[in-house]
PDB file of C-alpha atoms and ligand atoms in Angstrom:
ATOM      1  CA  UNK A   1       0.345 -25.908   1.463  1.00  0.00           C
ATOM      2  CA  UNK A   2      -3.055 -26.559  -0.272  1.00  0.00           C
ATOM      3  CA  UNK A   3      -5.636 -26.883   2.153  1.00  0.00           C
ATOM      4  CA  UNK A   4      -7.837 -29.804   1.653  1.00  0.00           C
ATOM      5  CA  UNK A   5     -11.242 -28.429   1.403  1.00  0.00           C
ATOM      6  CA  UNK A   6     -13.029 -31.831   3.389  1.00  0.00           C
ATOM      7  CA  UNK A   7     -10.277 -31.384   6.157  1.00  0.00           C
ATOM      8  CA  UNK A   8     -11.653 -27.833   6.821  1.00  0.00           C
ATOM      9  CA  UNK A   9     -13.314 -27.530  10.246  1.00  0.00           C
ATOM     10  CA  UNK A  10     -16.772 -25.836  10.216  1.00  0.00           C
ATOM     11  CA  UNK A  11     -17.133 -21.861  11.512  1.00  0.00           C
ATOM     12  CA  UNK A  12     -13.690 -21.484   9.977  1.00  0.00           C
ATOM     13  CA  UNK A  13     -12.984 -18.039   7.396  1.00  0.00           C
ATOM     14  CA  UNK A  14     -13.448 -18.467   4.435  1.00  0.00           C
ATOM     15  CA  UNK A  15     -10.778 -19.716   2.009  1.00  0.00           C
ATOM     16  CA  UNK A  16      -9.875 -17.976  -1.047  1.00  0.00           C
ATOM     17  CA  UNK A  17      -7.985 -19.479  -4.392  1.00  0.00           C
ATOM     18  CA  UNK A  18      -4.166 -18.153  -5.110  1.00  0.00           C
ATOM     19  CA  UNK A  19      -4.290 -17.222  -8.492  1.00  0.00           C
ATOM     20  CA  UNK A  20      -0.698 -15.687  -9.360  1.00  0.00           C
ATOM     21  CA  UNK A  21       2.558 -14.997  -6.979  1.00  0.00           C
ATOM     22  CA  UNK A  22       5.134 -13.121  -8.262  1.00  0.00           C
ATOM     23  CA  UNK A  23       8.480 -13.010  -6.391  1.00  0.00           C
ATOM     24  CA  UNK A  24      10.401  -9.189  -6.671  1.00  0.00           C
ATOM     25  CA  UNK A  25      13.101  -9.882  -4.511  1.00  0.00           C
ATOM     26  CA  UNK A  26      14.679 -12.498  -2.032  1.00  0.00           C
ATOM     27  CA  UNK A  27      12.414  -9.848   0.562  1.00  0.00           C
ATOM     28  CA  UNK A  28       9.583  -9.167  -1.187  1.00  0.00           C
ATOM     29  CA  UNK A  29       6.457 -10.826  -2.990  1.00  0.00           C
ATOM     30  CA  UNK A  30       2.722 -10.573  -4.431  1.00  0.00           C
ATOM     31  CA  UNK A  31       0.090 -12.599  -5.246  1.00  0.00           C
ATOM     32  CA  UNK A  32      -3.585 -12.365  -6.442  1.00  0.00           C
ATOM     33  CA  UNK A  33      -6.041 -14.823  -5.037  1.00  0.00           C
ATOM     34  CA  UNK A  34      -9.758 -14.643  -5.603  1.00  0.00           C
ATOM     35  CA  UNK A  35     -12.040 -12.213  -4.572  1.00  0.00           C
ATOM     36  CA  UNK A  36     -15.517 -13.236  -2.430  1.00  0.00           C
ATOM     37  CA  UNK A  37     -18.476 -11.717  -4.603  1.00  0.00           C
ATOM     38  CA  UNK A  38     -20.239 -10.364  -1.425  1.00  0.00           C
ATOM     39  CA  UNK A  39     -16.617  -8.458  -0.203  1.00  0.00           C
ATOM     40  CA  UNK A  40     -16.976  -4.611  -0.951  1.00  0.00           C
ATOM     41  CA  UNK A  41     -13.958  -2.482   0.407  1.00  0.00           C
ATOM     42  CA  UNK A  42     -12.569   0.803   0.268  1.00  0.00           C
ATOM     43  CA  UNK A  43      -9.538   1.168  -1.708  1.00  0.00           C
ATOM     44  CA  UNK A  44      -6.805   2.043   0.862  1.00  0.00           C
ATOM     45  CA  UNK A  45      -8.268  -0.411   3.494  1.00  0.00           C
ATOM     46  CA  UNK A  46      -6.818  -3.427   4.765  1.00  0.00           C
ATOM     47  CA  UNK A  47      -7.910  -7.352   5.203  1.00  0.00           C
ATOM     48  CA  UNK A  48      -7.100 -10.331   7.693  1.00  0.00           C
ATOM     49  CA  UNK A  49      -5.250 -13.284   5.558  1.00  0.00           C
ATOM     50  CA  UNK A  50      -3.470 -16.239   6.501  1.00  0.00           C
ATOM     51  CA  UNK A  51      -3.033 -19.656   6.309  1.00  0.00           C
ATOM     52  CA  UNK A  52      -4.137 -22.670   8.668  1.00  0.00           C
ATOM     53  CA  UNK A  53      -1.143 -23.885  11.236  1.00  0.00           C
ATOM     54  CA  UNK A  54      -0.876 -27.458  12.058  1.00  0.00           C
ATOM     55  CA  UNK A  55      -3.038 -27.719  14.790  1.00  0.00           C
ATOM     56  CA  UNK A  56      -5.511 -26.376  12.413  1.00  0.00           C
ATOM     57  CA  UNK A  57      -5.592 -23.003  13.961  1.00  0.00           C
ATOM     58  CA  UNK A  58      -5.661 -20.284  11.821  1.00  0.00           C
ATOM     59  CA  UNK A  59      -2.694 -17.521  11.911  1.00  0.00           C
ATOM     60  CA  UNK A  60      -4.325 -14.277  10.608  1.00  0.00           C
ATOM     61  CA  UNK A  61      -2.187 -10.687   9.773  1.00  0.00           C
ATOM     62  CA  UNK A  62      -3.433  -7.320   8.444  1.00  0.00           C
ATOM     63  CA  UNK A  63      -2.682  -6.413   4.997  1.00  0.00           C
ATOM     64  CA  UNK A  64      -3.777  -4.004   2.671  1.00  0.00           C
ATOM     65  CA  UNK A  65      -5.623  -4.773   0.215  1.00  0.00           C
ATOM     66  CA  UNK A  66      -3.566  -3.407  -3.479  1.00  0.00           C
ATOM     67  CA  UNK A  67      -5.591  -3.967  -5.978  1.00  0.00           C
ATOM     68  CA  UNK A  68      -8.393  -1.310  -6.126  1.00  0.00           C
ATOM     69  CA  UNK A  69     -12.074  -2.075  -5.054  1.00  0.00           C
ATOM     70  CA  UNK A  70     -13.637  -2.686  -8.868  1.00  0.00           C
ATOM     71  CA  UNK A  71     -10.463  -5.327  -9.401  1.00  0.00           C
ATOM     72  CA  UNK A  72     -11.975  -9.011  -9.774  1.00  0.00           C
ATOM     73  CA  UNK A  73      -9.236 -10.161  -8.018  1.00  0.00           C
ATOM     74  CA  UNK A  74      -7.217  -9.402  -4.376  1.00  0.00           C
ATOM     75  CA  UNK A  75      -3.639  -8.267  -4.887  1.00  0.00           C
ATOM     76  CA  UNK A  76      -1.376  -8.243  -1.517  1.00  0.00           C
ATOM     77  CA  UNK A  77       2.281  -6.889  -1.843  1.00  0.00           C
ATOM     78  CA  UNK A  78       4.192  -8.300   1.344  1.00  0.00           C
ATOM     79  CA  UNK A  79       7.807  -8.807   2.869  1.00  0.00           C
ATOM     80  CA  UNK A  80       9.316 -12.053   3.326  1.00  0.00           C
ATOM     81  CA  UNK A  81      10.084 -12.952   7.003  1.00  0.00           C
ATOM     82  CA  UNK A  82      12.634 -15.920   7.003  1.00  0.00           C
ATOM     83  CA  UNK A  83      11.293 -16.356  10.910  1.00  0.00           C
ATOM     84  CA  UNK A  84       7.978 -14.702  10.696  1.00  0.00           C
ATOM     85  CA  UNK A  85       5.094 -17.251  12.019  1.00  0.00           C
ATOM     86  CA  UNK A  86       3.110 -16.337   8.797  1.00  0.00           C
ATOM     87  CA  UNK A  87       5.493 -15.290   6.104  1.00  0.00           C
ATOM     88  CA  UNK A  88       8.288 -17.885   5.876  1.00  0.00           C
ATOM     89  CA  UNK A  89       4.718 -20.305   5.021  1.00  0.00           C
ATOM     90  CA  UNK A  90       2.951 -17.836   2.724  1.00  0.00           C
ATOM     91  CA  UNK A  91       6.170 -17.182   0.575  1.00  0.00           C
ATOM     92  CA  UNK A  92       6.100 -20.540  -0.508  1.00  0.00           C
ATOM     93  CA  UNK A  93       2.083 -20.212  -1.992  1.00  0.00           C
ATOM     94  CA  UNK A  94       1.631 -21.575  -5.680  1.00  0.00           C
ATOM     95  CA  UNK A  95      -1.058 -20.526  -8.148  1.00  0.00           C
ATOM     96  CA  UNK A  96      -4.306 -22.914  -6.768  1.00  0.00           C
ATOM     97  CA  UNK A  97      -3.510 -23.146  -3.180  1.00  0.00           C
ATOM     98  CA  UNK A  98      -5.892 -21.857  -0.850  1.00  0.00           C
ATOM     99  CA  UNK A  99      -5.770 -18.783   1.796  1.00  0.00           C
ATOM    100  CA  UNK A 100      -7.947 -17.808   4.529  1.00  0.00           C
ATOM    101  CA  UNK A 101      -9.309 -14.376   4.109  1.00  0.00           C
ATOM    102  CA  UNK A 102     -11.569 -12.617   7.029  1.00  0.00           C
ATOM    103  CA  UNK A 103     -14.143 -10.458   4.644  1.00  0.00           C
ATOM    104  CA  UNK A 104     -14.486  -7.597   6.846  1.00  0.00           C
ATOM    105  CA  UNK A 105     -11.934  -4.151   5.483  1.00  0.00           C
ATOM    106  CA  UNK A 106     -10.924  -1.559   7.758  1.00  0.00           C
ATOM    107  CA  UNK A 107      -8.210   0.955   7.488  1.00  0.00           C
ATOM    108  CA  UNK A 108      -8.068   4.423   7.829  1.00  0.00           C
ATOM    109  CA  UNK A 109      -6.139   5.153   5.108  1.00  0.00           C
ATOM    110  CA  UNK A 110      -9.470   6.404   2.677  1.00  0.00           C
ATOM    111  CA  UNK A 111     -10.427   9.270   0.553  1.00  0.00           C
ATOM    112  CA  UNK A 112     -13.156   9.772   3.267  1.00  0.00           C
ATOM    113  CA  UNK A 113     -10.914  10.681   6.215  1.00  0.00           C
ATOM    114  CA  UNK A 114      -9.665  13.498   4.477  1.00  0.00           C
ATOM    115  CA  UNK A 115     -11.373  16.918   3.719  1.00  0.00           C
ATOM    116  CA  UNK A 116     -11.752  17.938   0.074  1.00  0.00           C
ATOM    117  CA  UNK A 117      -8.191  19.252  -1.369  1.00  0.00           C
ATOM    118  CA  UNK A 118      -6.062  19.881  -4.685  1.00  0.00           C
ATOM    119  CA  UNK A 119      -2.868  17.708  -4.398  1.00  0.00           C
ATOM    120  CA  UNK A 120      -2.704  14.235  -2.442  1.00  0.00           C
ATOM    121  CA  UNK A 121       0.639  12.774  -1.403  1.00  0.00           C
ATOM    122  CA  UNK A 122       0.677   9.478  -0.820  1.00  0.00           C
ATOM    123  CA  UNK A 123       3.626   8.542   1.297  1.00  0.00           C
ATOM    124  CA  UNK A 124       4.782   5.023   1.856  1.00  0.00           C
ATOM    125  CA  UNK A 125       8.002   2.568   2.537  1.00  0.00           C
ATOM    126  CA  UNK A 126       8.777  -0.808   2.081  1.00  0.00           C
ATOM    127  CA  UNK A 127       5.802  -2.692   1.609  1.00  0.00           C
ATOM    128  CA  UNK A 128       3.997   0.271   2.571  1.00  0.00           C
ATOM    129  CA  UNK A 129       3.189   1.120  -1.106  1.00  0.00           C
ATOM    130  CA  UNK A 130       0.274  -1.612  -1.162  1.00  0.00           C
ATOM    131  CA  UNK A 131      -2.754   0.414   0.007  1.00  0.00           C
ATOM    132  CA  UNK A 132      -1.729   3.249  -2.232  1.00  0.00           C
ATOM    133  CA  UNK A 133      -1.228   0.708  -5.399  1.00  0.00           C
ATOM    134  CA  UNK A 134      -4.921   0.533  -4.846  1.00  0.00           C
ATOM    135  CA  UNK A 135      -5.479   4.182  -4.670  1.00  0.00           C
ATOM    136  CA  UNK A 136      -3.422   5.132  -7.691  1.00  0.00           C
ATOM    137  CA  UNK A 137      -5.716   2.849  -9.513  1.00  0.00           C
ATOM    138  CA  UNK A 138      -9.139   3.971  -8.554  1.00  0.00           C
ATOM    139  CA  UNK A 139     -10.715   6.566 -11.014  1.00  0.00           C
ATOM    140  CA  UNK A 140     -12.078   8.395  -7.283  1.00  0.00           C
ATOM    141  CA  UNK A 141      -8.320   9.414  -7.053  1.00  0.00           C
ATOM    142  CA  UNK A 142      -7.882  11.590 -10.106  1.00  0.00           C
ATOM    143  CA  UNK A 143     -11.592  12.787  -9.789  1.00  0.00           C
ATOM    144  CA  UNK A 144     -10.755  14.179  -6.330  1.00  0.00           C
ATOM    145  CA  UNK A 145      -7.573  15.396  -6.915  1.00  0.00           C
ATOM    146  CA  UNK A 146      -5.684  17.759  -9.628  1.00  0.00           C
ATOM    147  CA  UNK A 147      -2.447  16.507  -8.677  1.00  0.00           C
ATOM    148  CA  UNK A 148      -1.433  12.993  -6.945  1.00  0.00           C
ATOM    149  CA  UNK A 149       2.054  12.580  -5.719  1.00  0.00           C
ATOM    150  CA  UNK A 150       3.159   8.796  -4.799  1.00  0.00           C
ATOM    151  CA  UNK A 151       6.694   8.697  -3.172  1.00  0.00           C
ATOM    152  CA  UNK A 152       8.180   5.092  -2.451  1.00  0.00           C
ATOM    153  CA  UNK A 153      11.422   4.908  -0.362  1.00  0.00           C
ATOM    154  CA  UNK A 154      12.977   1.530  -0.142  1.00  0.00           C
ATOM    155  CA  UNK A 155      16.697   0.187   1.066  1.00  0.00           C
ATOM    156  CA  UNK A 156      18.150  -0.717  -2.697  1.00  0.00           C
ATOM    157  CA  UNK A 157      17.216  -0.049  -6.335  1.00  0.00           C
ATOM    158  CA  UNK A 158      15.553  -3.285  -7.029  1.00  0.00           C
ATOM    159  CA  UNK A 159      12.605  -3.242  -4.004  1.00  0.00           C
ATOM    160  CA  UNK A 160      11.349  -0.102  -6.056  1.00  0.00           C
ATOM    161  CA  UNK A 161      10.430  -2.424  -9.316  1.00  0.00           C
ATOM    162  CA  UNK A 162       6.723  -2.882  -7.974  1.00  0.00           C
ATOM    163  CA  UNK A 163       5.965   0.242  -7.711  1.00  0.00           C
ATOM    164  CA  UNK A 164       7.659   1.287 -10.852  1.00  0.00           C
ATOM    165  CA  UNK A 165       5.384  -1.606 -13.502  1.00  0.00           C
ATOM    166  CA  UNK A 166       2.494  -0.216 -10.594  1.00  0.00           C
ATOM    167  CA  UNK A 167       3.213   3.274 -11.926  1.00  0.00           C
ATOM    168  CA  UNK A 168       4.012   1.913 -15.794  1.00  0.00           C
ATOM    169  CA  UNK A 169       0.566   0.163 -15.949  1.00  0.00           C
ATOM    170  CA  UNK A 170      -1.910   3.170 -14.059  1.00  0.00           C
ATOM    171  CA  UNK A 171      -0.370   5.548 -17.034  1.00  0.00           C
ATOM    172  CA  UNK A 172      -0.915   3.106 -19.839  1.00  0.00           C
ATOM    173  CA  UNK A 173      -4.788   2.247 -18.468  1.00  0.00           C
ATOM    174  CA  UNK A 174      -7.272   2.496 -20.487  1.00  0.00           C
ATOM    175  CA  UNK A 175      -9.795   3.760 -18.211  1.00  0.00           C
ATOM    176  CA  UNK A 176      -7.433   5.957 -15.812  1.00  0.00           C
ATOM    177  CA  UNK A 177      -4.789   6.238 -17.867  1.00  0.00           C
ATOM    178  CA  UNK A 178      -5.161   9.794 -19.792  1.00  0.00           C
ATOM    179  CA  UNK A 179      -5.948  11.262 -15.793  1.00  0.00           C
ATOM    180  CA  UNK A 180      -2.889   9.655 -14.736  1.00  0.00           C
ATOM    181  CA  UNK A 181      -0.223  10.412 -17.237  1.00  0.00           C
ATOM    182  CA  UNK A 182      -1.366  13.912 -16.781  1.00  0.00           C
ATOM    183  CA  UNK A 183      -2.172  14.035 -12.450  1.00  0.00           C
ATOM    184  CA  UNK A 184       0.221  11.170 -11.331  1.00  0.00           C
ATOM    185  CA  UNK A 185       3.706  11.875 -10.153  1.00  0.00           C
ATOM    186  CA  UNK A 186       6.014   9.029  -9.138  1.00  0.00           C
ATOM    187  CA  UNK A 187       8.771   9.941  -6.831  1.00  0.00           C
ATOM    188  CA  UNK A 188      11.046   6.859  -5.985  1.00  0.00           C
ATOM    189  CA  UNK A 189      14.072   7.113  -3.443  1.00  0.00           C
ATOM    190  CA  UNK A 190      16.230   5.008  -1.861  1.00  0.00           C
ATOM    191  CA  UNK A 191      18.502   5.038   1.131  1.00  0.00           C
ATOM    192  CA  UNK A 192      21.236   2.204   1.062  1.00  0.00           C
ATOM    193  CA  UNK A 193      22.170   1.841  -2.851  1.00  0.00           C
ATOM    194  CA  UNK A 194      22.918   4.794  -4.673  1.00  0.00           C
ATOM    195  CA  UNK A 195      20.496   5.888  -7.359  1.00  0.00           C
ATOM    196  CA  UNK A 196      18.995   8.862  -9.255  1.00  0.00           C
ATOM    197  CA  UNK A 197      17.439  10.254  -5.997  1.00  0.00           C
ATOM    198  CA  UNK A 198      18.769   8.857  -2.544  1.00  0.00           C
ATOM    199  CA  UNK A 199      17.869   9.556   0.936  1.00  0.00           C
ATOM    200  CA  UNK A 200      15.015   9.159   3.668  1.00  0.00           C
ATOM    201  CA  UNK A 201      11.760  11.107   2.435  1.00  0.00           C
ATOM    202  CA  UNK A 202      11.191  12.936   5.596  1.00  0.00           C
ATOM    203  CA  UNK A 203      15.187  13.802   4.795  1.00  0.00           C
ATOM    204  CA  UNK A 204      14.425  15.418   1.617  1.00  0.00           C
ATOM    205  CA  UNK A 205      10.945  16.803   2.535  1.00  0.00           C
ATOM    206  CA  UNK A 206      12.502  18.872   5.811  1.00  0.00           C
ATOM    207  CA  UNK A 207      15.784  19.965   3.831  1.00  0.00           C
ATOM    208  CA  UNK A 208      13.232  21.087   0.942  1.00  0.00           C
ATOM    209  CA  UNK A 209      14.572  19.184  -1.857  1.00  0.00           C
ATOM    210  CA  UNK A 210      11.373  17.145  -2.551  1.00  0.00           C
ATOM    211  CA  UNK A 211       9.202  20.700  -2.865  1.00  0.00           C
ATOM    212  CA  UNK A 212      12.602  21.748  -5.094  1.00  0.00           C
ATOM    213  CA  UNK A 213      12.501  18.621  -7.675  1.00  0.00           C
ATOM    214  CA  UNK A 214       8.704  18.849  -8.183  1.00  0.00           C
ATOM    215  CA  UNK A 215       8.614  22.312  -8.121  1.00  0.00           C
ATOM    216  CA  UNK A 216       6.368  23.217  -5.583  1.00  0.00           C
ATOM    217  CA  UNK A 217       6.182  25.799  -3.024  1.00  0.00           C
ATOM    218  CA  UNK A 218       5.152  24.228   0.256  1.00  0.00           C
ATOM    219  CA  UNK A 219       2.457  22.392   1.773  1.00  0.00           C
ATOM    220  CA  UNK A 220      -0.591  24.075   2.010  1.00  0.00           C
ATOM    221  CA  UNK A 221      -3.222  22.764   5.002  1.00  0.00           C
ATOM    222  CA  UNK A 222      -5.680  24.539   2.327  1.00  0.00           C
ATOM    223  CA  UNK A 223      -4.667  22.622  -0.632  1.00  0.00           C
ATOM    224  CA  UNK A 224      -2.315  19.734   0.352  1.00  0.00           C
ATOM    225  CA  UNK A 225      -3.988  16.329   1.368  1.00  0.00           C
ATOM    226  CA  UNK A 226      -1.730  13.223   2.297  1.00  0.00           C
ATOM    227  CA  UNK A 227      -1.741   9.404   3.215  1.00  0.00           C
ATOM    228  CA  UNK A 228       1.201   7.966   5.010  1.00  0.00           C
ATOM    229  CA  UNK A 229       1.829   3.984   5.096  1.00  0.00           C
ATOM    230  CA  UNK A 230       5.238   2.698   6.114  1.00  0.00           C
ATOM    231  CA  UNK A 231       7.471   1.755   9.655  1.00  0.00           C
ATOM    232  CA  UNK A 232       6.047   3.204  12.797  1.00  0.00           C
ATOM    233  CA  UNK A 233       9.797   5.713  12.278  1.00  0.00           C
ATOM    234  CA  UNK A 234       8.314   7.002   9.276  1.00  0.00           C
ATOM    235  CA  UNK A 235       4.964   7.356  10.555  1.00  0.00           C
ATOM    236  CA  UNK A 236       5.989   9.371  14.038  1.00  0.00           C
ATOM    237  CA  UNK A 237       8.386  11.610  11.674  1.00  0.00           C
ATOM    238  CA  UNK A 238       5.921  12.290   9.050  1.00  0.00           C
ATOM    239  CA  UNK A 239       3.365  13.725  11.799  1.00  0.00           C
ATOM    240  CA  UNK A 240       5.757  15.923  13.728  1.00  0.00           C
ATOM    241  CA  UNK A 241       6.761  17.694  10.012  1.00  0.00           C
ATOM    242  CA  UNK A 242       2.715  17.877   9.222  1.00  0.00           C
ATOM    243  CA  UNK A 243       2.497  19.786  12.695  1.00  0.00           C
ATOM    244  CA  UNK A 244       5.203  22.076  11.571  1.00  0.00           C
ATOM    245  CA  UNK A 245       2.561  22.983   8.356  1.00  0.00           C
ATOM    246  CA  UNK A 246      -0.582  23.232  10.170  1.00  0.00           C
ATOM    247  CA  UNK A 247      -2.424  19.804   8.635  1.00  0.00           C
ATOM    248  CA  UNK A 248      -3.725  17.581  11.247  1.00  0.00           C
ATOM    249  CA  UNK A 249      -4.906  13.656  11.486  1.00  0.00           C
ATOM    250  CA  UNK A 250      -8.141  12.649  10.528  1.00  0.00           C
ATOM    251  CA  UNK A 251     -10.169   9.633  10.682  1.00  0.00           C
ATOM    252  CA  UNK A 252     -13.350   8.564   8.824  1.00  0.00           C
ATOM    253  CA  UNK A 253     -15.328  10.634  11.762  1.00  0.00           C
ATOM    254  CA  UNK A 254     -13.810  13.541  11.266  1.00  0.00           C
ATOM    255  CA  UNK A 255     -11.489  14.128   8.005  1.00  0.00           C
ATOM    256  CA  UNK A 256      -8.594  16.303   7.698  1.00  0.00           C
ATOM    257  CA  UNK A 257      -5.470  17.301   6.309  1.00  0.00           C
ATOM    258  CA  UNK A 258      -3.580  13.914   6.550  1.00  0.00           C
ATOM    259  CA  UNK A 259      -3.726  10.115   7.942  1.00  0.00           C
ATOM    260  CA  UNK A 260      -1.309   7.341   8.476  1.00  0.00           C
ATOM    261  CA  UNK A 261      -1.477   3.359   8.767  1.00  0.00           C
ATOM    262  CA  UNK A 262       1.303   0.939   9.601  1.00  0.00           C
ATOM    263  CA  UNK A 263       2.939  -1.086   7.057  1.00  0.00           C
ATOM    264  CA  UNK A 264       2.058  -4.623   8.540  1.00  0.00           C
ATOM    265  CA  UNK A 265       4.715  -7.577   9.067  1.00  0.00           C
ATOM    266  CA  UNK A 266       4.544 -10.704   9.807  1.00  0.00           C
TER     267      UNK A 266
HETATM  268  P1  A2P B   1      16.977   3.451   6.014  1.00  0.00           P
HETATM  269  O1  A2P B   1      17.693   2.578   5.008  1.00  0.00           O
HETATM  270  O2  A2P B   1      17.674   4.754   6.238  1.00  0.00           O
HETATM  271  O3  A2P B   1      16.626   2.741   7.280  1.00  0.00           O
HETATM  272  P2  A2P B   1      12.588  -1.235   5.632  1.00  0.00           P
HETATM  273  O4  A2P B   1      13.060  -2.025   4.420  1.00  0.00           O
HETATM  274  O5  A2P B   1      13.436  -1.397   6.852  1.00  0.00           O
HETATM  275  O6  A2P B   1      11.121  -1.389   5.890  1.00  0.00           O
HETATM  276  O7  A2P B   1      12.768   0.302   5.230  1.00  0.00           O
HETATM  277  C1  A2P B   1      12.219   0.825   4.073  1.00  0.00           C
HETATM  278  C2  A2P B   1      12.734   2.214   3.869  1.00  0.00           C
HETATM  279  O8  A2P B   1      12.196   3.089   4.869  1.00  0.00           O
HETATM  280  C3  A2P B   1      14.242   2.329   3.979  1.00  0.00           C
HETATM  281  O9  A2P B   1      14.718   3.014   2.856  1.00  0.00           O
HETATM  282  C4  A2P B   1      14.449   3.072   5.270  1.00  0.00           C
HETATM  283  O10 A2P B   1      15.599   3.904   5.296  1.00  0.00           O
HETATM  284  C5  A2P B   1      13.223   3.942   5.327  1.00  0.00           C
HETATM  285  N1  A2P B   1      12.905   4.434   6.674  1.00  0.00           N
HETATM  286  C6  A2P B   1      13.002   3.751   7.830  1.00  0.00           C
HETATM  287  N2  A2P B   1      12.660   4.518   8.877  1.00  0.00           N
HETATM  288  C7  A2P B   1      12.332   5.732   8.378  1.00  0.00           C
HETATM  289  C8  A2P B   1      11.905   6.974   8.964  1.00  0.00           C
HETATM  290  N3  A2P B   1      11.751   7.116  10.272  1.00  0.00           N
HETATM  291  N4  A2P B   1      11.654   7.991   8.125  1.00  0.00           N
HETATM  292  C9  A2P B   1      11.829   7.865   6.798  1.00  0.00           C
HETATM  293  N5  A2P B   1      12.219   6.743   6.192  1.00  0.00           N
HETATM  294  C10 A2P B   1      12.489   5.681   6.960  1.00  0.00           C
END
């Protein structure tokens, strides 16, 4: 796996150093490599990484970048393909071993596509949780916002545990912490092992039992702001029940009530 630095070909992107992995599941891991000094990103936006195949070629995928944008480091959260072309390689990455990371963020999943609001849901599945572990860390998030709901919907019990330490460690911050214990609800589900709260999200938001547990009246296209980051199911659902409550896409060119990004596999 470690790429030998005087085997690199010229004009290829640049390399970055793995600094910790950490394994959640048989389907799920993280892992924090260095960060490039000149790289400024959004939080909520997404990079090219990958590794170099063996014809030296390198096999790049979207992910979002978790960590938020002061972090010295890059965190990715991502899903273990046993035949993906880049996963069932980067699974195996070890503290020092280098990864190719293209320096140029995108994503539309930023405080900027949306127009100024009160509450902001943030919306995910599966790995989809990683651009929002970035949000629920940045300071802009509480500053913006009077209330921030993160829900997380996952197959079993233990593919919540990131997001729950995630959640565990924004409320005991020093910095963010005071903000979040007071502005940051956490709202786990899952659908295939029973648990304190089961079922789909789009389930429980359309048979009112999300607005029931937290105690809230409705969306509001006035008041409600939300971020949506999971399978292209969850994104098409999410947008029709949206519709049904007036709030519309937006995009860095012209914010609105809501936007949605792809949880990316490979
Ligand atoms: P389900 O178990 O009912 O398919 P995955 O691990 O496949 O990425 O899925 C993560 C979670 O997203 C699962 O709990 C899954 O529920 C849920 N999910 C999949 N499709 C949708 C959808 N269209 N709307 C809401 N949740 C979904």
């Amino acid at each position: 796996m470690q790429l030998e630095k005087q085997n690199r070909p010229a004009n290829l992107p640049d390399s970055q150093t793995v600094n910790l992995v950490e394994h959640w599941t048989d389907r799920l891991f993280s892992f924090r490599i260095t960060r490039p000094s000149s790289l400024r990103f959004r939080s909520g936006e997404f990079v090219m990484i990958g590794l170099f195949k063996d014809d030296k070629k390198p096999l790049l995928r979207a992910y979002s970048i978790a960590s938020p944008s002061w972090d010295d480091e890059l965190e990715f959260y991502s899903i273990k393909v046993q035949d993906g072309p880049l996963t069932s390689r980067l699974q195996y990455i070890q503290p020092g071993d280098e990864i190719i990371l293209r320096p140029k963020p995108v994503g539309t999943l930023v405080h900027d596509a949306l127009l100024p609001g009160k509450r902001i849901w943030f919306f995910s599945t599966g790995t989809g949780i990683a651009p929002f572990a970035s949000l629920v860390r940045d300071p802009q998030t509480y500053e913006d916002y009077e209330q921030v709901i993160l829900t997380h919907t996952c197959r079993d019990v233990n593919e919540l545990a990131y997001g729950e330490r995630l959640v565990a460690q924004v409320k005991d911050d020093a910095l963010i912490g005071e903000l979040a214990r007071e502005r940051l609800i956490y709202y786990p589900t899952t659908t295939r092992e029973s648990s304190t709260k089961m079922g789909r999200i789009t389930t429980l938001l359309e048979e009112g039992n999300l607005f029931k547990d937290l105690e809230i009246t409705d969306f509001s296209a006035q008041n409600d702001r939300a971020m949506v980051c999971g399978s292209i199911g969850l994104n098409t659902d999410m947008k029709r029940i949206f519709a049904t409550f007036q709030m519309y896409e937006g995009a860095n060119s012209s914010p609105a009530q809501y936007v949605v990004e792809k949880a990316f596999v490979g």
